[in-house]
mmCIF file of N, CA, C and O in Angstrom:
data_model
loop_
_atom_site.group_PDB
_atom_site.id
_atom_site.type_symbol
_atom_site.label_atom_id
_atom_site.label_comp_id
_atom_site.label_asym_id
_atom_site.label_seq_id
_atom_site.Cartn_x
_atom_site.Cartn_y
_atom_site.Cartn_z
ATOM 1 N N MET T 3 -21.428 -21.836 -19.336
ATOM 2 C CA MET T 3 -22.503 -20.872 -19.562
ATOM 3 C C MET T 3 -23.426 -20.867 -18.337
ATOM 4 O O MET T 3 -23.674 -21.896 -17.723
ATOM 5 N N LEU T 4 -23.926 -19.700 -18.029
ATOM 6 C CA LEU T 4 -24.834 -19.547 -16.894
ATOM 7 C C LEU T 4 -26.172 -20.202 -17.176
ATOM 8 O O LEU T 4 -26.658 -20.146 -18.304
ATOM 9 N N ASP T 5 -26.788 -20.784 -16.149
ATOM 10 C CA ASP T 5 -28.169 -21.217 -16.340
ATOM 11 C C ASP T 5 -29.057 -19.975 -16.165
ATOM 12 O O ASP T 5 -28.603 -18.922 -15.733
ATOM 13 N N GLU T 6 -30.309 -20.097 -16.537
ATOM 14 C CA GLU T 6 -31.191 -18.928 -16.551
ATOM 15 C C GLU T 6 -31.372 -18.318 -15.164
ATOM 16 O O GLU T 6 -31.362 -17.092 -15.017
ATOM 17 N N LEU T 7 -31.521 -19.132 -14.151
ATOM 18 C CA LEU T 7 -31.708 -18.624 -12.791
ATOM 19 C C LEU T 7 -30.486 -17.836 -12.323
ATOM 20 O O LEU T 7 -30.623 -16.738 -11.775
ATOM 21 N N GLU T 8 -29.311 -18.363 -12.573
ATOM 22 C CA GLU T 8 -28.075 -17.658 -12.183
ATOM 23 C C GLU T 8 -27.916 -16.366 -12.986
ATOM 24 O O GLU T 8 -27.523 -15.326 -12.457
ATOM 25 N N PHE T 9 -28.240 -16.410 -14.295
ATOM 26 C CA PHE T 9 -28.184 -15.202 -15.107
ATOM 27 C C PHE T 9 -29.114 -14.135 -14.544
ATOM 28 O O PHE T 9 -28.726 -12.977 -14.408
ATOM 29 N N ARG T 10 -30.335 -14.527 -14.231
ATOM 30 C CA ARG T 10 -31.301 -13.548 -13.712
ATOM 31 C C ARG T 10 -30.802 -12.920 -12.414
ATOM 32 O O ARG T 10 -30.924 -11.720 -12.211
ATOM 33 N N ARG T 11 -30.209 -13.742 -11.541
ATOM 34 C CA ARG T 11 -29.687 -13.231 -10.272
ATOM 35 C C ARG T 11 -28.537 -12.251 -10.516
ATOM 36 O O ARG T 11 -28.529 -11.137 -9.989
ATOM 37 N N LEU T 12 -27.585 -12.652 -11.355
ATOM 38 C CA LEU T 12 -26.421 -11.802 -11.613
ATOM 39 C C LEU T 12 -26.788 -10.529 -12.378
ATOM 40 O O LEU T 12 -26.269 -9.450 -12.083
ATOM 41 N N SER T 13 -27.690 -10.640 -13.329
ATOM 42 C CA SER T 13 -28.081 -9.445 -14.096
ATOM 43 C C SER T 13 -28.872 -8.480 -13.216
ATOM 44 O O SER T 13 -28.718 -7.263 -13.337
ATOM 45 N N GLU T 14 -29.692 -9.010 -12.315
ATOM 46 C CA GLU T 14 -30.440 -8.141 -11.399
ATOM 47 C C GLU T 14 -29.479 -7.374 -10.489
ATOM 48 O O GLU T 14 -29.638 -6.171 -10.291
ATOM 49 N N ILE T 15 -28.473 -8.052 -9.974
ATOM 50 C CA ILE T 15 -27.471 -7.399 -9.129
ATOM 51 C C ILE T 15 -26.740 -6.315 -9.933
ATOM 52 O O ILE T 15 -26.567 -5.180 -9.470
ATOM 53 N N ALA T 16 -26.315 -6.655 -11.146
ATOM 54 C CA ALA T 16 -25.575 -5.712 -11.986
ATOM 55 C C ALA T 16 -26.422 -4.498 -12.342
ATOM 56 O O ALA T 16 -25.951 -3.354 -12.271
ATOM 57 N N LEU T 17 -27.678 -4.714 -12.706
ATOM 58 C CA LEU T 17 -28.536 -3.595 -13.098
ATOM 59 C C LEU T 17 -28.923 -2.732 -11.899
ATOM 60 O O LEU T 17 -29.019 -1.509 -12.027
ATOM 61 N N ASN T 18 -29.122 -3.347 -10.731
ATOM 62 C CA ASN T 18 -29.401 -2.547 -9.527
ATOM 63 C C ASN T 18 -28.201 -1.691 -9.162
ATOM 64 O O ASN T 18 -28.352 -0.521 -8.793
ATOM 65 N N SER T 19 -27.015 -2.249 -9.268
ATOM 66 C CA SER T 19 -25.791 -1.499 -8.994
ATOM 67 C C SER T 19 -25.647 -0.342 -9.994
ATOM 68 O O SER T 19 -25.310 0.782 -9.618
ATOM 69 N N LEU T 20 -25.904 -0.631 -11.266
ATOM 70 C CA LEU T 20 -25.837 0.409 -12.290
ATOM 71 C C LEU T 20 -26.861 1.504 -12.015
ATOM 72 O O LEU T 20 -26.553 2.694 -12.132
ATOM 73 N N LEU T 21 -28.069 1.125 -11.636
ATOM 74 C CA LEU T 21 -29.109 2.105 -11.326
ATOM 75 C C LEU T 21 -28.653 3.046 -10.215
ATOM 76 O O LEU T 21 -28.791 4.267 -10.330
ATOM 77 N N GLN T 22 -28.091 2.505 -9.139
ATOM 78 C CA GLN T 22 -27.610 3.345 -8.040
ATOM 79 C C GLN T 22 -26.498 4.283 -8.514
ATOM 80 O O GLN T 22 -26.465 5.459 -8.152
ATOM 81 N N HIS T 23 -25.612 3.766 -9.340
ATOM 82 C CA HIS T 23 -24.529 4.581 -9.907
ATOM 83 C C HIS T 23 -25.116 5.721 -10.749
ATOM 84 O O HIS T 23 -24.677 6.874 -10.646
ATOM 85 N N LEU T 24 -26.105 5.399 -11.584
ATOM 86 C CA LEU T 24 -26.690 6.409 -12.470
ATOM 87 C C LEU T 24 -27.468 7.461 -11.696
ATOM 88 O O LEU T 24 -27.467 8.640 -12.077
ATOM 89 N N ILE T 25 -28.115 7.077 -10.609
ATOM 90 C CA ILE T 25 -28.820 8.055 -9.773
ATOM 91 C C ILE T 25 -27.810 9.059 -9.218
ATOM 92 O O ILE T 25 -28.057 10.275 -9.224
ATOM 93 N N ALA T 26 -26.652 8.584 -8.770
ATOM 94 C CA ALA T 26 -25.604 9.474 -8.272
ATOM 95 C C ALA T 26 -25.064 10.358 -9.397
ATOM 96 O O ALA T 26 -24.853 11.561 -9.203
ATOM 97 N N ARG T 27 -24.851 9.793 -10.580
ATOM 98 C CA ARG T 27 -24.358 10.571 -11.731
ATOM 99 C C ARG T 27 -25.366 11.618 -12.167
ATOM 100 O O ARG T 27 -24.990 12.718 -12.565
ATOM 101 N N GLU T 28 -26.646 11.270 -12.074
ATOM 102 C CA GLU T 28 -27.719 12.191 -12.444
ATOM 103 C C GLU T 28 -27.601 13.464 -11.608
ATOM 104 O O GLU T 28 -27.726 14.580 -12.125
ATOM 105 N N GLU T 29 -27.345 13.305 -10.318
ATOM 106 C CA GLU T 29 -27.190 14.461 -9.430
ATOM 107 C C GLU T 29 -25.898 15.209 -9.737
ATOM 108 O O GLU T 29 -25.881 16.436 -9.753
ATOM 109 N N GLU T 30 -24.809 14.470 -9.993
ATOM 110 C CA GLU T 30 -23.508 15.069 -10.329
ATOM 111 C C GLU T 30 -23.590 15.945 -11.570
ATOM 112 O O GLU T 30 -23.013 17.011 -11.622
ATOM 113 N N LEU T 31 -24.260 15.433 -12.581
ATOM 114 C CA LEU T 31 -24.329 16.118 -13.871
ATOM 115 C C LEU T 31 -25.493 17.096 -13.949
ATOM 116 O O LEU T 31 -25.869 17.531 -15.040
ATOM 117 N N ASP T 32 -26.072 17.424 -12.797
ATOM 118 C CA ASP T 32 -27.137 18.428 -12.723
ATOM 119 C C ASP T 32 -28.278 18.125 -13.694
ATOM 120 O O ASP T 32 -28.652 18.946 -14.520
ATOM 121 N N SER T 33 -28.763 16.895 -13.605
ATOM 122 C CA SER T 33 -29.921 16.454 -14.384
ATOM 123 C C SER T 33 -29.710 16.521 -15.897
ATOM 124 O O SER T 33 -30.621 16.876 -16.632
ATOM 125 N N ALA T 34 -28.515 16.163 -16.362
ATOM 126 C CA ALA T 34 -28.266 16.101 -17.801
ATOM 127 C C ALA T 34 -29.058 14.957 -18.427
ATOM 128 O O ALA T 34 -29.284 14.931 -19.625
ATOM 129 N N PHE T 35 -29.474 14.012 -17.563
ATOM 130 C CA PHE T 35 -30.293 12.886 -18.020
ATOM 131 C C PHE T 35 -31.172 12.442 -16.855
ATOM 132 O O PHE T 35 -30.966 12.846 -15.717
ATOM 133 N N GLU T 36 -32.141 11.612 -17.178
ATOM 134 C CA GLU T 36 -33.028 11.034 -16.163
ATOM 135 C C GLU T 36 -33.010 9.524 -16.345
ATOM 136 O O GLU T 36 -33.076 9.033 -17.468
ATOM 137 N N VAL T 37 -32.903 8.802 -15.234
ATOM 138 C CA VAL T 37 -32.890 7.345 -15.298
ATOM 139 C C VAL T 37 -34.103 6.801 -14.562
ATOM 140 O O VAL T 37 -34.501 7.352 -13.534
ATOM 141 N N ASP T 38 -34.712 5.776 -15.126
ATOM 142 C CA ASP T 38 -35.802 5.101 -14.424
ATOM 143 C C ASP T 38 -35.758 3.616 -14.761
ATOM 144 O O ASP T 38 -35.183 3.209 -15.765
ATOM 145 N N GLU T 39 -36.341 2.838 -13.875
ATOM 146 C CA GLU T 39 -36.375 1.380 -14.023
ATOM 147 C C GLU T 39 -37.822 0.944 -14.115
ATOM 148 O O GLU T 39 -38.670 1.387 -13.357
ATOM 149 N N GLN T 40 -38.103 0.094 -15.086
ATOM 150 C CA GLN T 40 -39.452 -0.446 -15.260
ATOM 151 C C GLN T 40 -39.331 -1.918 -15.613
ATOM 152 O O GLN T 40 -38.809 -2.257 -16.676
ATOM 153 N N GLY T 41 -39.759 -2.768 -14.709
ATOM 154 C CA GLY T 41 -39.766 -4.202 -14.965
ATOM 155 C C GLY T 41 -38.403 -4.792 -15.273
ATOM 156 O O GLY T 41 -38.288 -5.667 -16.121
ATOM 157 N N GLY T 42 -37.361 -4.279 -14.620
ATOM 158 C CA GLY T 42 -36.021 -4.803 -14.845
ATOM 159 C C GLY T 42 -35.280 -4.154 -15.993
ATOM 160 O O GLY T 42 -34.137 -4.500 -16.271
ATOM 161 N N VAL T 43 -35.903 -3.205 -16.673
ATOM 162 C CA VAL T 43 -35.287 -2.498 -17.791
ATOM 163 C C VAL T 43 -34.942 -1.084 -17.330
ATOM 164 O O VAL T 43 -35.781 -0.400 -16.728
ATOM 165 N N LEU T 44 -33.710 -0.644 -17.612
ATOM 166 C CA LEU T 44 -33.306 0.725 -17.283
ATOM 167 C C LEU T 44 -33.437 1.594 -18.526
ATOM 168 O O LEU T 44 -33.010 1.202 -19.618
ATOM 169 N N ASN T 45 -34.024 2.764 -18.339
ATOM 170 C CA ASN T 45 -34.154 3.744 -19.409
ATOM 171 C C ASN T 45 -33.429 5.006 -18.978
ATOM 172 O O ASN T 45 -33.659 5.512 -17.873
ATOM 173 N N ILE T 46 -32.562 5.506 -19.844
ATOM 174 C CA ILE T 46 -31.860 6.761 -19.596
ATOM 175 C C ILE T 46 -32.339 7.721 -20.677
ATOM 176 O O ILE T 46 -32.163 7.463 -21.875
ATOM 177 N N THR T 47 -32.942 8.820 -20.254
ATOM 178 C CA THR T 47 -33.513 9.779 -21.190
ATOM 179 C C THR T 47 -32.769 11.105 -21.091
ATOM 180 O O THR T 47 -32.533 11.607 -19.992
ATOM 181 N N PHE T 48 -32.406 11.642 -22.229
ATOM 182 C CA PHE T 48 -31.687 12.909 -22.320
ATOM 183 C C PHE T 48 -32.593 13.957 -22.956
ATOM 184 O O PHE T 48 -33.280 13.658 -23.932
ATOM 185 N N GLU T 49 -32.547 15.184 -22.434
ATOM 186 C CA GLU T 49 -33.300 16.272 -23.050
ATOM 187 C C GLU T 49 -32.461 16.991 -24.088
ATOM 188 O O GLU T 49 -32.940 17.316 -25.155
ATOM 189 N N GLU T 50 -31.194 17.276 -23.752
ATOM 190 C CA GLU T 50 -30.340 18.066 -24.634
ATOM 191 C C GLU T 50 -28.943 17.491 -24.670
ATOM 192 O O GLU T 50 -28.246 17.553 -23.652
ATOM 193 N N PRO T 51 -28.500 16.935 -25.775
ATOM 194 C CA PRO T 51 -29.299 16.623 -26.955
ATOM 195 C C PRO T 51 -30.266 15.470 -26.655
ATOM 196 O O PRO T 51 -29.979 14.619 -25.810
ATOM 197 N N ALA T 52 -31.380 15.493 -27.340
ATOM 198 C CA ALA T 52 -32.417 14.490 -27.105
ATOM 199 C C ALA T 52 -31.894 13.091 -27.425
ATOM 200 O O ALA T 52 -31.110 12.900 -28.355
ATOM 201 N N GLY T 53 -32.299 12.128 -26.610
ATOM 202 C CA GLY T 53 -31.895 10.756 -26.858
ATOM 203 C C GLY T 53 -32.381 9.847 -25.747
ATOM 204 O O GLY T 53 -32.856 10.309 -24.708
ATOM 205 N N LYS T 54 -32.244 8.553 -25.986
ATOM 206 C CA LYS T 54 -32.661 7.568 -24.997
ATOM 207 C C LYS T 54 -31.789 6.334 -25.126
ATOM 208 O O LYS T 54 -31.500 5.889 -26.236
ATOM 209 N N PHE T 55 -31.353 5.811 -23.972
ATOM 210 C CA PHE T 55 -30.651 4.537 -23.911
ATOM 211 C C PHE T 55 -31.577 3.546 -23.223
ATOM 212 O O PHE T 55 -32.270 3.908 -22.273
ATOM 213 N N VAL T 56 -31.560 2.311 -23.664
ATOM 214 C CA VAL T 56 -32.338 1.252 -23.034
ATOM 215 C C VAL T 56 -31.371 0.123 -22.682
ATOM 216 O O VAL T 56 -30.609 -0.345 -23.537
ATOM 217 N N ILE T 57 -31.413 -0.301 -21.416
ATOM 218 C CA ILE T 57 -30.527 -1.353 -20.924
ATOM 219 C C ILE T 57 -31.405 -2.473 -20.386
ATOM 220 O O ILE T 57 -32.197 -2.250 -19.470
ATOM 221 N N THR T 58 -31.265 -3.647 -20.972
ATOM 222 C CA THR T 58 -32.180 -4.734 -20.641
ATOM 223 C C THR T 58 -31.458 -6.078 -20.560
ATOM 224 O O THR T 58 -30.545 -6.330 -21.344
ATOM 225 N N PRO T 59 -31.880 -6.913 -19.622
ATOM 226 C CA PRO T 59 -31.339 -8.274 -19.602
ATOM 227 C C PRO T 59 -32.010 -9.104 -20.696
ATOM 228 O O PRO T 59 -33.189 -8.938 -20.961
ATOM 229 N N ASN T 60 -31.240 -9.950 -21.357
ATOM 230 C CA ASN T 60 -31.782 -10.838 -22.367
ATOM 231 C C ASN T 60 -31.502 -12.264 -21.889
ATOM 232 O O ASN T 60 -30.426 -12.817 -22.145
ATOM 233 N N ALA T 61 -32.469 -12.835 -21.164
ATOM 234 C CA ALA T 61 -32.286 -14.149 -20.540
ATOM 235 C C ALA T 61 -31.984 -15.265 -21.543
ATOM 236 O O ALA T 61 -31.093 -16.079 -21.292
ATOM 237 N N PRO T 62 -32.677 -15.350 -22.688
ATOM 238 C CA PRO T 62 -32.371 -16.444 -23.609
ATOM 239 C C PRO T 62 -30.916 -16.437 -24.095
ATOM 240 O O PRO T 62 -30.315 -17.485 -24.294
ATOM 241 N N MET T 63 -30.341 -15.246 -24.262
ATOM 242 C CA MET T 63 -28.963 -15.131 -24.737
ATOM 243 C C MET T 63 -27.961 -15.030 -23.585
ATOM 244 O O MET T 63 -26.753 -15.061 -23.820
ATOM 245 N N ARG T 64 -28.462 -14.864 -22.349
ATOM 246 C CA ARG T 64 -27.615 -14.697 -21.151
ATOM 247 C C ARG T 64 -26.698 -13.486 -21.306
ATOM 248 O O ARG T 64 -25.511 -13.520 -20.996
ATOM 249 N N GLN T 65 -27.279 -12.390 -21.824
ATOM 250 C CA GLN T 65 -26.532 -11.162 -22.046
ATOM 251 C C GLN T 65 -27.324 -9.970 -21.508
ATOM 252 O O GLN T 65 -28.545 -10.049 -21.352
ATOM 253 N N ILE T 66 -26.614 -8.876 -21.263
ATOM 254 C CA ILE T 66 -27.262 -7.592 -21.021
ATOM 255 C C ILE T 66 -27.080 -6.798 -22.303
ATOM 256 O O ILE T 66 -25.961 -6.690 -22.819
ATOM 257 N N TRP T 67 -28.185 -6.278 -22.807
ATOM 258 C CA TRP T 67 -28.152 -5.517 -24.052
ATOM 259 C C TRP T 67 -28.362 -4.039 -23.756
ATOM 260 O O TRP T 67 -29.191 -3.661 -22.931
ATOM 261 N N ILE T 68 -27.592 -3.230 -24.462
ATOM 262 C CA ILE T 68 -27.722 -1.775 -24.365
ATOM 263 C C ILE T 68 -28.003 -1.254 -25.761
ATOM 264 O O ILE T 68 -27.254 -1.534 -26.702
ATOM 265 N N SER T 69 -29.074 -0.496 -25.876
ATOM 266 C CA SER T 69 -29.370 0.202 -27.121
ATOM 267 C C SER T 69 -29.037 1.671 -26.866
ATOM 268 O O SER T 69 -29.677 2.314 -26.032
ATOM 269 N N ALA T 70 -27.995 2.172 -27.552
ATOM 270 C CA ALA T 70 -27.534 3.542 -27.327
ATOM 271 C C ALA T 70 -26.767 4.025 -28.548
ATOM 272 O O ALA T 70 -26.060 3.243 -29.191
ATOM 273 N N LEU T 71 -26.892 5.298 -28.834
ATOM 274 C CA LEU T 71 -26.137 5.913 -29.926
ATOM 275 C C LEU T 71 -26.317 5.150 -31.240
ATOM 276 O O LEU T 71 -25.356 4.914 -31.969
ATOM 277 N N SER T 72 -27.535 4.735 -31.512
ATOM 278 C CA SER T 72 -27.885 4.002 -32.740
ATOM 279 C C SER T 72 -27.118 2.687 -32.887
ATOM 280 O O SER T 72 -26.892 2.213 -33.997
ATOM 281 N N THR T 73 -26.710 2.113 -31.763
ATOM 282 C CA THR T 73 -25.935 0.873 -31.777
ATOM 283 C C THR T 73 -26.466 -0.058 -30.695
ATOM 284 O O THR T 73 -26.985 0.393 -29.683
ATOM 285 N N SER T 74 -26.291 -1.349 -30.909
ATOM 286 C CA SER T 74 -26.639 -2.345 -29.905
ATOM 287 C C SER T 74 -25.343 -2.907 -29.327
ATOM 288 O O SER T 74 -24.460 -3.333 -30.074
ATOM 289 N N PHE T 75 -25.236 -2.873 -28.004
ATOM 290 C CA PHE T 75 -24.071 -3.409 -27.308
ATOM 291 C C PHE T 75 -24.539 -4.636 -26.529
ATOM 292 O O PHE T 75 -25.519 -4.557 -25.793
ATOM 293 N N LYS T 76 -23.824 -5.756 -26.682
ATOM 294 C CA LYS T 76 -24.230 -7.007 -26.042
ATOM 295 C C LYS T 76 -23.128 -7.459 -25.102
ATOM 296 O O LYS T 76 -22.025 -7.803 -25.544
ATOM 297 N N LEU T 77 -23.427 -7.427 -23.800
ATOM 298 C CA LEU T 77 -22.442 -7.758 -22.785
ATOM 299 C C LEU T 77 -22.638 -9.178 -22.284
ATOM 300 O O LEU T 77 -23.761 -9.596 -22.012
ATOM 301 N N ASP T 78 -21.530 -9.897 -22.166
ATOM 302 C CA ASP T 78 -21.530 -11.268 -21.671
ATOM 303 C C ASP T 78 -21.016 -11.296 -20.238
ATOM 304 O O ASP T 78 -20.253 -10.419 -19.821
ATOM 305 N N TRP T 79 -21.379 -12.338 -19.507
ATOM 306 C CA TRP T 79 -20.871 -12.529 -18.157
ATOM 307 C C TRP T 79 -19.425 -13.004 -18.257
ATOM 308 O O TRP T 79 -19.119 -13.968 -18.947
ATOM 309 N N ASP T 80 -18.531 -12.313 -17.575
ATOM 310 C CA ASP T 80 -17.123 -12.697 -17.493
ATOM 311 C C ASP T 80 -16.887 -13.185 -16.072
ATOM 312 O O ASP T 80 -16.807 -12.389 -15.138
ATOM 313 N N ALA T 81 -16.792 -14.504 -15.904
ATOM 314 C CA ALA T 81 -16.653 -15.089 -14.568
ATOM 315 C C ALA T 81 -15.361 -14.643 -13.892
ATOM 316 O O ALA T 81 -15.340 -14.397 -12.684
ATOM 317 N N ALA T 82 -14.278 -14.514 -14.654
ATOM 318 C CA ALA T 82 -12.996 -14.108 -14.070
ATOM 319 C C ALA T 82 -13.080 -12.696 -13.503
ATOM 320 O O ALA T 82 -12.523 -12.404 -12.443
ATOM 321 N N ALA T 83 -13.782 -11.810 -14.199
ATOM 322 C CA ALA T 83 -13.930 -10.425 -13.744
ATOM 323 C C ALA T 83 -15.126 -10.262 -12.820
ATOM 324 O O ALA T 83 -15.293 -9.219 -12.191
ATOM 325 N N ALA T 84 -15.986 -11.279 -12.753
ATOM 326 C CA ALA T 84 -17.235 -11.226 -11.979
ATOM 327 C C ALA T 84 -18.063 -10.001 -12.377
ATOM 328 O O ALA T 84 -18.553 -9.251 -11.539
ATOM 329 N N ALA T 85 -18.189 -9.820 -13.707
ATOM 330 C CA ALA T 85 -18.914 -8.655 -14.225
ATOM 331 C C ALA T 85 -19.396 -8.940 -15.643
ATOM 332 O O ALA T 85 -18.829 -9.781 -16.351
ATOM 333 N N PHE T 86 -20.420 -8.198 -16.055
ATOM 334 C CA PHE T 86 -20.852 -8.237 -17.448
ATOM 335 C C PHE T 86 -19.922 -7.309 -18.217
ATOM 336 O O PHE T 86 -19.709 -6.160 -17.820
ATOM 337 N N THR T 87 -19.356 -7.815 -19.310
ATOM 338 C CA THR T 87 -18.391 -7.039 -20.083
ATOM 339 C C THR T 87 -18.724 -7.076 -21.569
ATOM 340 O O THR T 87 -19.346 -8.014 -22.062
ATOM 341 N N LEU T 88 -18.270 -6.040 -22.260
ATOM 342 C CA LEU T 88 -18.395 -5.978 -23.708
ATOM 343 C C LEU T 88 -17.185 -6.712 -24.290
ATOM 344 O O LEU T 88 -16.052 -6.271 -24.102
ATOM 345 N N PRO T 89 -17.382 -7.849 -24.964
ATOM 346 C CA PRO T 89 -16.257 -8.671 -25.399
ATOM 347 C C PRO T 89 -15.200 -7.937 -26.220
ATOM 348 O O PRO T 89 -14.009 -8.146 -26.022
ATOM 349 N N ARG T 90 -15.613 -7.067 -27.129
ATOM 350 C CA ARG T 90 -14.615 -6.461 -28.029
ATOM 351 C C ARG T 90 -13.728 -5.422 -27.356
ATOM 352 O O ARG T 90 -12.645 -5.126 -27.839
ATOM 353 N N THR T 91 -14.180 -4.838 -26.218
ATOM 354 C CA THR T 91 -13.359 -3.826 -25.541
ATOM 355 C C THR T 91 -12.946 -4.239 -24.128
ATOM 356 O O THR T 91 -12.041 -3.643 -23.558
ATOM 357 N N GLY T 92 -13.676 -5.203 -23.557
ATOM 358 C CA GLY T 92 -13.402 -5.606 -22.180
ATOM 359 C C GLY T 92 -14.000 -4.666 -21.149
ATOM 360 O O GLY T 92 -13.801 -4.849 -19.951
ATOM 361 N N GLU T 93 -14.748 -3.651 -21.604
ATOM 362 C CA GLU T 93 -15.355 -2.695 -20.674
ATOM 363 C C GLU T 93 -16.453 -3.371 -19.851
ATOM 364 O O GLU T 93 -17.255 -4.119 -20.393
ATOM 365 N N HIS T 94 -16.474 -3.054 -18.568
ATOM 366 C CA HIS T 94 -17.539 -3.535 -17.691
ATOM 367 C C HIS T 94 -18.766 -2.660 -17.905
ATOM 368 O O HIS T 94 -18.681 -1.543 -18.415
ATOM 369 N N LEU T 95 -19.917 -3.158 -17.490
ATOM 370 C CA LEU T 95 -21.210 -2.502 -17.705
ATOM 371 C C LEU T 95 -21.195 -1.032 -17.304
ATOM 372 O O LEU T 95 -21.530 -0.162 -18.105
ATOM 373 N N THR T 96 -20.808 -0.724 -16.080
ATOM 374 C CA THR T 96 -20.868 0.659 -15.593
ATOM 375 C C THR T 96 -19.921 1.563 -16.378
ATOM 376 O O THR T 96 -20.301 2.670 -16.778
ATOM 377 N N ALA T 97 -18.704 1.086 -16.632
ATOM 378 C CA ALA T 97 -17.742 1.895 -17.385
ATOM 379 C C ALA T 97 -18.233 2.161 -18.805
ATOM 380 O O ALA T 97 -18.090 3.280 -19.326
ATOM 381 N N LEU T 98 -18.823 1.159 -19.427
ATOM 382 C CA LEU T 98 -19.354 1.327 -20.780
ATOM 383 C C LEU T 98 -20.486 2.350 -20.792
ATOM 384 O O LEU T 98 -20.510 3.256 -21.631
ATOM 385 N N VAL T 99 -21.421 2.242 -19.862
ATOM 386 C CA VAL T 99 -22.543 3.186 -19.822
ATOM 387 C C VAL T 99 -22.033 4.603 -19.553
ATOM 388 O O VAL T 99 -22.483 5.559 -20.190
ATOM 389 N N ASP T 100 -21.061 4.751 -18.648
ATOM 390 C CA ASP T 100 -20.484 6.078 -18.406
ATOM 391 C C ASP T 100 -19.872 6.653 -19.680
ATOM 392 O O ASP T 100 -20.047 7.829 -19.997
ATOM 393 N N ARG T 101 -19.143 5.824 -20.423
ATOM 394 C CA ARG T 101 -18.528 6.288 -21.678
ATOM 395 C C ARG T 101 -19.596 6.705 -22.680
ATOM 396 O O ARG T 101 -19.493 7.755 -23.330
ATOM 397 N N LEU T 102 -20.646 5.900 -22.817
ATOM 398 C CA LEU T 102 -21.712 6.210 -23.780
ATOM 399 C C LEU T 102 -22.432 7.494 -23.400
ATOM 400 O O LEU T 102 -22.771 8.301 -24.281
ATOM 401 N N ILE T 103 -22.667 7.703 -22.106
ATOM 402 C CA ILE T 103 -23.298 8.960 -21.669
ATOM 403 C C ILE T 103 -22.408 10.133 -22.042
ATOM 404 O O ILE T 103 -22.878 11.143 -22.570
ATOM 405 N N GLY T 104 -21.114 10.018 -21.770
ATOM 406 C CA GLY T 104 -20.181 11.088 -22.124
ATOM 407 C C GLY T 104 -20.193 11.385 -23.608
ATOM 408 O O GLY T 104 -20.212 12.550 -24.024
ATOM 409 N N GLU T 105 -20.188 10.342 -24.435
ATOM 410 C CA GLU T 105 -20.227 10.532 -25.884
ATOM 411 C C GLU T 105 -21.516 11.213 -26.315
ATOM 412 O O GLU T 105 -21.506 12.093 -27.174
ATOM 413 N N HIS T 106 -22.633 10.812 -25.724
ATOM 414 C CA HIS T 106 -23.912 11.417 -26.095
ATOM 415 C C HIS T 106 -23.947 12.893 -25.717
ATOM 416 O O HIS T 106 -24.386 13.728 -26.506
ATOM 417 N N LEU T 107 -23.499 13.213 -24.516
ATOM 418 C CA LEU T 107 -23.559 14.603 -24.049
ATOM 419 C C LEU T 107 -22.615 15.517 -24.828
ATOM 420 O O LEU T 107 -22.875 16.729 -24.930
ATOM 421 N N LYS T 108 -21.553 14.972 -25.405
ATOM 422 C CA LYS T 108 -20.624 15.780 -26.201
ATOM 423 C C LYS T 108 -21.122 15.980 -27.629
ATOM 424 O O LYS T 108 -20.624 16.849 -28.332
ATOM 425 N N SER T 109 -22.093 15.169 -28.049
ATOM 426 C CA SER T 109 -22.571 15.262 -29.437
ATOM 427 C C SER T 109 -23.438 16.476 -29.658
ATOM 428 O O SER T 109 -23.939 17.101 -28.780
#
């Protein structure tokens, strides 16, 4: 298990990478959503259909949590993949967020 300092370092890298990815997607999708970062937490806000995703590191649990589509997704660090992944599907953070955005926009 990661110690807290290592978790904070890895989650910061992962969330910064995700933020850059989402900024590029925001432009690609012609502002279908807006992303912003506040204190290490990423917020993705949708106008149509209305909605909000919140992506936050949870240091005590050593997980990244995503609140989206009325569900909580808890990603663990996978050392072999060198990525935060959703245990039940194996999806990495960026792929999971992309899928959730697609599902939201189709609803």
